Amino acid sequence: MTAIILDGKALAGELQAELAVDVADFIQNNGVSPCLAAVLVGDNPASEVYVRNKRQACERAGMESQLHRLPDDATTESLLALVHKLNKDAAVHGILVQLPLPPQVEATRVLDAVHPLKDVDAFHPENVGRIVQGRPRFLPCTPHGVQMLLVRRSVPIAGRHVVIVGRSDIVGKPLANLLVQRGPTADATVTVCHSQTHDLAALTRQADILVVAIGRARFVTAEMVKPGAVVIDVGMNRTPEGLAGDVDFAAVKEVAGMITPVPGGVGPLTVTMLLQNTLAAARLQQ
Ligand code: GUN
């Protein structure tokens, strides 16, 4: 059996076309364009690619974008000053501080300084708390992209066992928070695995839906997957042979029922959800 490929790039195209209609409507009614300001520190090549993709997607959707660059030796104070300026700027609706930040910067202080109404990454403690309580303001971009892919491709979530490998603040933890909520697009039974988990394969083999976000190329092998499972690969690893996910795609696609490719899986959906949040932020500030 060969798995059905879950084409995130195609779905992102559909969603961005829908979004462009909503953006045009917003501009007509309000006379302003939703605007995303990205803050990029240093010259990390992966971050450069992410930020470029975000700018291009904004343009396609008819939204404004700004890029604020700071040098690699930027201080916490200089970032805080920039974030405060963007918080006060009425023309900016969403602020994204691209991660990772260099080690001398206190990342938590910087992320906490983003105004909760402009926090399109949904990293601010107020927005995280709202998600946990089931009354979100913004949905976290990558987890929402994963959920959207499942929903739009008619993968049932309610009552299914979702096993998440990785407990990051960007993917693992917020995804668990989304899928455990009550409601027709959630209601899952969720297990979060991490580096201290005993007998990881025994847990991943129980997954109806397996989501992997640990940043280790081809870590998940065919033996770790239940036949017919839905496998979502959030990994983006640079290897000598090129970009690779956290899942051994060639082997796992022979076992899984559905699988996302890398690239072209979750990545384009993350960007799309960020744009949806920027429009939502603009509506909240109007
Ligand atoms: N770096 C990798 N993923 C992300 C993300 O979702 N948001 C931000 N701000 N930085 C990232």
Coordinates of C-alpha atoms and ligand atoms in Angstrom, one line a residue:
M1 CA 0.0 0.0 0.0
T2 CA 1.3 3.5 -0.8
A3 CA 0.0 6.4 1.2
I4 CA -2.1 9.2 -0.2
I5 CA 0.1 12.4 -0.3
L6 CA -1.4 15.3 1.7
D7 CA -0.4 18.2 -0.5
G8 CA -0.1 21.2 1.8
K9 CA 1.1 23.5 -1.0
A10 CA -2.1 22.9 -3.0
L11 CA -4.3 23.5 0.1
A12 CA -2.3 26.7 1.0
G13 CA -3.1 27.9 -2.6
E14 CA -6.8 27.3 -2.1
L15 CA -6.8 29.0 1.4
Q16 CA -4.8 32.0 0.2
A17 CA -7.2 32.5 -2.7
E18 CA -10.1 32.5 -0.2
L19 CA -8.1 34.9 2.1
A20 CA -7.4 37.3 -0.8
V21 CA -11.2 37.8 -1.2
D22 CA -11.5 38.6 2.5
V23 CA -8.5 41.0 2.4
A24 CA -10.0 42.9 -0.6
D25 CA -13.3 43.1 1.3
F26 CA -11.5 44.4 4.4
I27 CA -9.6 47.1 2.4
Q28 CA -12.8 48.2 0.7
N29 CA -14.7 48.6 4.0
N30 CA -11.8 50.1 6.1
G31 CA -9.6 52.0 3.6
V32 CA -6.5 50.4 5.0
S33 CA -4.5 47.2 4.2
P34 CA -3.7 44.6 6.8
C35 CA 0.0 44.9 7.5
L36 CA 2.5 42.4 8.9
A37 CA 5.8 43.6 10.3
A38 CA 8.5 41.0 10.5
V39 CA 11.6 41.4 12.6
L40 CA 14.7 39.6 11.5
V41 CA 17.9 39.5 13.5
G42 CA 21.2 38.5 11.8
D43 CA 21.4 36.4 8.6
N44 CA 20.3 32.9 9.5
P45 CA 19.7 31.3 6.0
A46 CA 16.6 29.4 7.1
S47 CA 15.1 32.5 8.6
E48 CA 15.8 34.5 5.5
V49 CA 13.8 31.8 3.5
Y50 CA 10.9 31.9 6.0
V51 CA 10.7 35.7 5.9
R52 CA 10.9 35.8 2.1
N53 CA 8.0 33.3 1.9
K54 CA 6.0 35.4 4.3
R55 CA 6.5 38.6 2.3
Q56 CA 5.6 36.9 -1.0
A57 CA 2.5 35.4 0.5
C58 CA 1.4 38.8 1.9
E59 CA 1.8 40.3 -1.6
R60 CA -0.3 37.5 -3.2
A61 CA -3.0 38.1 -0.6
G62 CA -3.0 41.8 -1.2
M63 CA -1.6 42.6 2.3
E64 CA 1.2 45.0 3.3
S65 CA 4.4 43.7 4.8
Q66 CA 7.4 45.3 6.4
L67 CA 10.8 43.8 7.1
H68 CA 12.9 45.2 10.0
R69 CA 16.4 43.9 10.1
L70 CA 18.8 44.1 13.0
P71 CA 22.4 43.0 13.1
D72 CA 23.5 39.7 14.6
D73 CA 25.0 41.5 17.6
A74 CA 21.6 43.2 18.4
T75 CA 20.8 43.6 22.1
T76 CA 17.6 42.8 24.0
E77 CA 17.2 46.6 24.5
S78 CA 17.4 47.4 20.8
L79 CA 14.8 44.7 20.0
L80 CA 12.5 45.9 22.8
A81 CA 12.7 49.5 21.4
L82 CA 11.8 48.2 18.0
V83 CA 8.9 46.1 19.3
H84 CA 7.5 49.1 21.3
K85 CA 7.7 51.3 18.2
L86 CA 5.8 48.7 16.2
N87 CA 3.2 48.3 19.0
K88 CA 2.4 52.0 18.8
D89 CA 2.3 52.2 15.0
A90 CA -1.3 52.1 13.9
A91 CA -0.4 51.1 10.4
V92 CA 1.1 47.8 11.7
H93 CA -1.5 45.1 12.6
G94 CA 0.7 42.1 13.2
I95 CA 4.2 41.7 14.5
L96 CA 6.4 38.6 14.0
V97 CA 9.8 38.3 15.6
Q98 CA 11.5 35.6 13.6
L99 CA 13.0 32.8 15.7
P100 CA 15.6 31.7 16.6
L101 CA 17.1 34.9 18.1
P102 CA 20.9 35.1 18.8
P103 CA 21.9 33.8 22.2
Q104 CA 22.7 37.2 23.8
V105 CA 19.0 38.3 23.3
E106 CA 16.5 37.4 26.0
A107 CA 13.9 36.0 23.7
T108 CA 11.2 35.6 26.3
R109 CA 11.4 39.3 27.2
V110 CA 11.2 40.3 23.5
L111 CA 8.2 38.0 22.7
D112 CA 6.3 39.1 25.8
A113 CA 6.7 42.7 24.7
V114 CA 4.7 42.2 21.6
H115 CA 1.2 43.7 22.1
P116 CA -1.3 40.8 22.6
L117 CA -3.6 42.2 19.9
K118 CA -0.7 42.2 17.4
D119 CA 0.7 38.8 18.4
V120 CA 0.0 36.9 15.2
D121 CA 2.3 34.1 16.3
A122 CA 0.1 33.5 19.4
F123 CA 3.2 33.3 21.6
H124 CA 2.2 35.9 24.2
P125 CA 1.2 34.3 27.5
E126 CA -2.2 35.9 27.4
N127 CA -2.9 34.4 24.0
V128 CA -1.5 31.0 25.0
G129 CA -3.7 31.1 28.1
R130 CA -6.7 31.9 25.9
I131 CA -6.0 28.9 23.7
V132 CA -5.7 26.5 26.6
Q133 CA -9.0 27.8 28.0
G134 CA -10.7 27.3 24.6
R135 CA -11.4 31.0 23.8
P136 CA -8.6 31.8 21.4
R137 CA -7.9 35.2 20.0
F138 CA -5.3 34.0 17.5
L139 CA -4.5 30.3 16.7
P140 CA -0.9 29.2 16.6
C141 CA 0.2 29.1 13.0
T142 CA 1.8 25.7 12.5
P143 CA -0.6 23.8 14.8
H144 CA -3.5 25.5 13.1
G145 CA -2.0 24.5 9.7
V146 CA -1.8 20.9 10.8
Q147 CA -5.4 21.0 12.0
M148 CA -6.6 22.7 8.8
L149 CA -4.9 20.1 6.7
L150 CA -6.7 17.3 8.6
V151 CA -10.1 19.0 8.5
R152 CA -9.9 20.1 4.8
R153 CA -8.8 16.6 3.7
S154 CA -11.6 15.0 5.7
V155 CA -9.4 13.2 8.2
P156 CA -11.5 12.5 11.3
I157 CA -9.9 13.9 14.5
A158 CA -12.7 13.4 17.1
G159 CA -12.0 10.3 19.3
R160 CA -8.7 9.5 17.4
H161 CA -5.4 9.0 19.2
V162 CA -3.1 11.8 18.1
V163 CA 0.5 11.1 19.1
I164 CA 2.8 14.2 18.9
V165 CA 6.6 13.7 19.0
G166 CA 8.1 16.9 20.2
R167 CA 7.1 19.3 23.0
S168 CA 8.2 22.7 21.6
D169 CA 6.4 25.9 22.4
I170 CA 5.9 26.5 18.7
V171 CA 4.5 23.2 17.6
G172 CA 4.1 20.3 20.1
K173 CA 2.6 22.0 23.1
P174 CA 0.2 24.3 21.2
L175 CA -0.9 21.5 18.9
A176 CA -1.8 19.4 21.9
N177 CA -3.8 22.3 23.3
L178 CA -5.8 22.7 20.1
L179 CA -6.6 19.1 19.4
V180 CA -7.7 18.3 23.0
Q181 CA -10.3 21.1 23.0
R182 CA -14.0 20.3 22.7
G183 CA -15.5 20.7 19.2
P184 CA -16.0 19.1 15.8
T185 CA -12.4 19.9 14.6
A186 CA -10.8 18.6 17.8
D187 CA -11.9 16.2 20.5
A188 CA -8.8 14.0 20.1
T189 CA -7.1 11.9 22.6
V190 CA -3.6 13.4 22.7
T191 CA -0.2 12.0 23.8
V192 CA 2.9 14.2 23.7
C193 CA 6.2 12.4 23.5
H194 CA 9.7 13.9 24.0
S195 CA 13.3 13.1 24.5
Q196 CA 12.6 11.5 28.0
T197 CA 9.8 9.2 26.7
H198 CA 10.3 5.5 27.4
D199 CA 9.8 3.2 24.4
L200 CA 8.8 5.9 22.0
A201 CA 8.0 3.4 19.2
A202 CA 5.4 1.6 21.4
L203 CA 3.6 4.9 21.6
T204 CA 4.0 6.1 18.0
R205 CA 2.6 2.7 16.8
Q206 CA -0.6 3.5 18.7
A207 CA -1.2 6.7 16.7
D208 CA -4.1 7.1 14.4
I209 CA -2.6 10.5 13.6
L210 CA 1.2 10.8 14.1
V211 CA 2.7 14.4 14.1
V212 CA 6.4 14.7 14.3
A213 CA 8.2 18.0 15.2
I214 CA 11.6 17.3 16.7
G215 CA 14.1 18.6 14.1
R216 CA 15.9 15.3 13.4
A217 CA 16.2 14.2 9.8
R218 CA 14.3 10.9 8.9
F219 CA 14.0 10.0 12.6
V220 CA 10.6 8.2 12.3
T221 CA 11.0 4.9 10.5
A222 CA 8.4 2.5 9.0
E223 CA 8.5 0.3 12.1
M224 CA 7.3 3.2 14.3
V225 CA 4.1 3.7 12.3
K226 CA 0.8 1.8 12.5
P227 CA -0.4 0.6 9.1
G228 CA -2.9 3.1 7.7
A229 CA -2.0 5.9 10.1
V230 CA -2.0 9.5 9.0
V231 CA 1.6 10.9 9.3
I232 CA 2.2 14.7 9.5
D233 CA 5.9 15.7 9.2
V234 CA 6.6 19.2 10.6
G235 CA 10.4 18.7 10.3
M236 CA 12.6 20.9 8.0
N237 CA 16.2 19.7 8.2
R238 CA 19.1 20.7 6.0
T239 CA 21.1 17.6 5.1
P240 CA 23.9 17.0 2.6
E241 CA 21.3 15.5 0.3
G242 CA 19.0 18.5 0.6
L243 CA 15.9 19.3 2.7
A244 CA 14.6 16.4 4.7
G245 CA 11.7 16.0 7.1
D246 CA 11.6 14.2 10.5
V247 CA 10.0 11.2 8.8
D248 CA 11.8 8.7 6.6
F249 CA 9.3 9.5 3.8
A250 CA 10.3 6.8 1.3
A251 CA 9.9 4.0 3.8
V252 CA 6.9 5.4 5.8
K253 CA 4.8 6.1 2.8
E254 CA 4.6 2.3 2.2
V255 CA 3.0 1.8 5.6
A256 CA 1.0 5.0 6.3
G257 CA -2.5 5.7 4.9
M258 CA -1.7 9.4 4.3
I259 CA 1.5 11.4 4.6
T260 CA 2.8 15.0 4.2
P261 CA 5.8 15.6 2.0
V262 CA 8.7 17.9 2.9
P263 CA 8.8 20.4 1.4
G264 CA 5.3 21.1 0.3
G265 CA 3.5 19.8 3.4
V266 CA 2.9 21.8 6.6
G267 CA 5.3 24.7 5.7
P268 CA 3.0 26.5 3.2
L269 CA 0.1 26.2 5.7
T270 CA 2.0 27.8 8.5
V271 CA 2.5 30.9 6.3
T272 CA -1.2 30.9 5.3
M273 CA -2.3 30.7 9.0
L274 CA 0.0 33.7 9.8
L275 CA -1.8 35.7 7.1
Q276 CA -5.2 34.7 8.4
N277 CA -4.1 35.9 11.9
T278 CA -2.8 39.2 10.4
L279 CA -6.3 39.8 8.9
A280 CA -7.9 38.9 12.2
A281 CA -5.5 41.3 14.0
A282 CA -6.4 44.1 11.6
R283 CA -10.2 43.5 12.2
L284 CA -9.6 43.5 16.0
Q285 CA -7.8 46.9 15.7
Q286 CA -10.3 48.6 13.4
Ligands
GUN1 N1 10.8 30.1 13.4 C1 10.4 28.9 13.0 N2 9.1 28.8 13.0 C2 8.6 30.0 13.5 C3 7.3 30.5 13.7 O1 6.3 29.9 13.6 N3 7.3 31.8 14.2 C4 8.4 32.6 14.4 N4 8.3 33.8 14.8 N5 9.6 32.1 14.1 C5 9.7 30.8 13.7

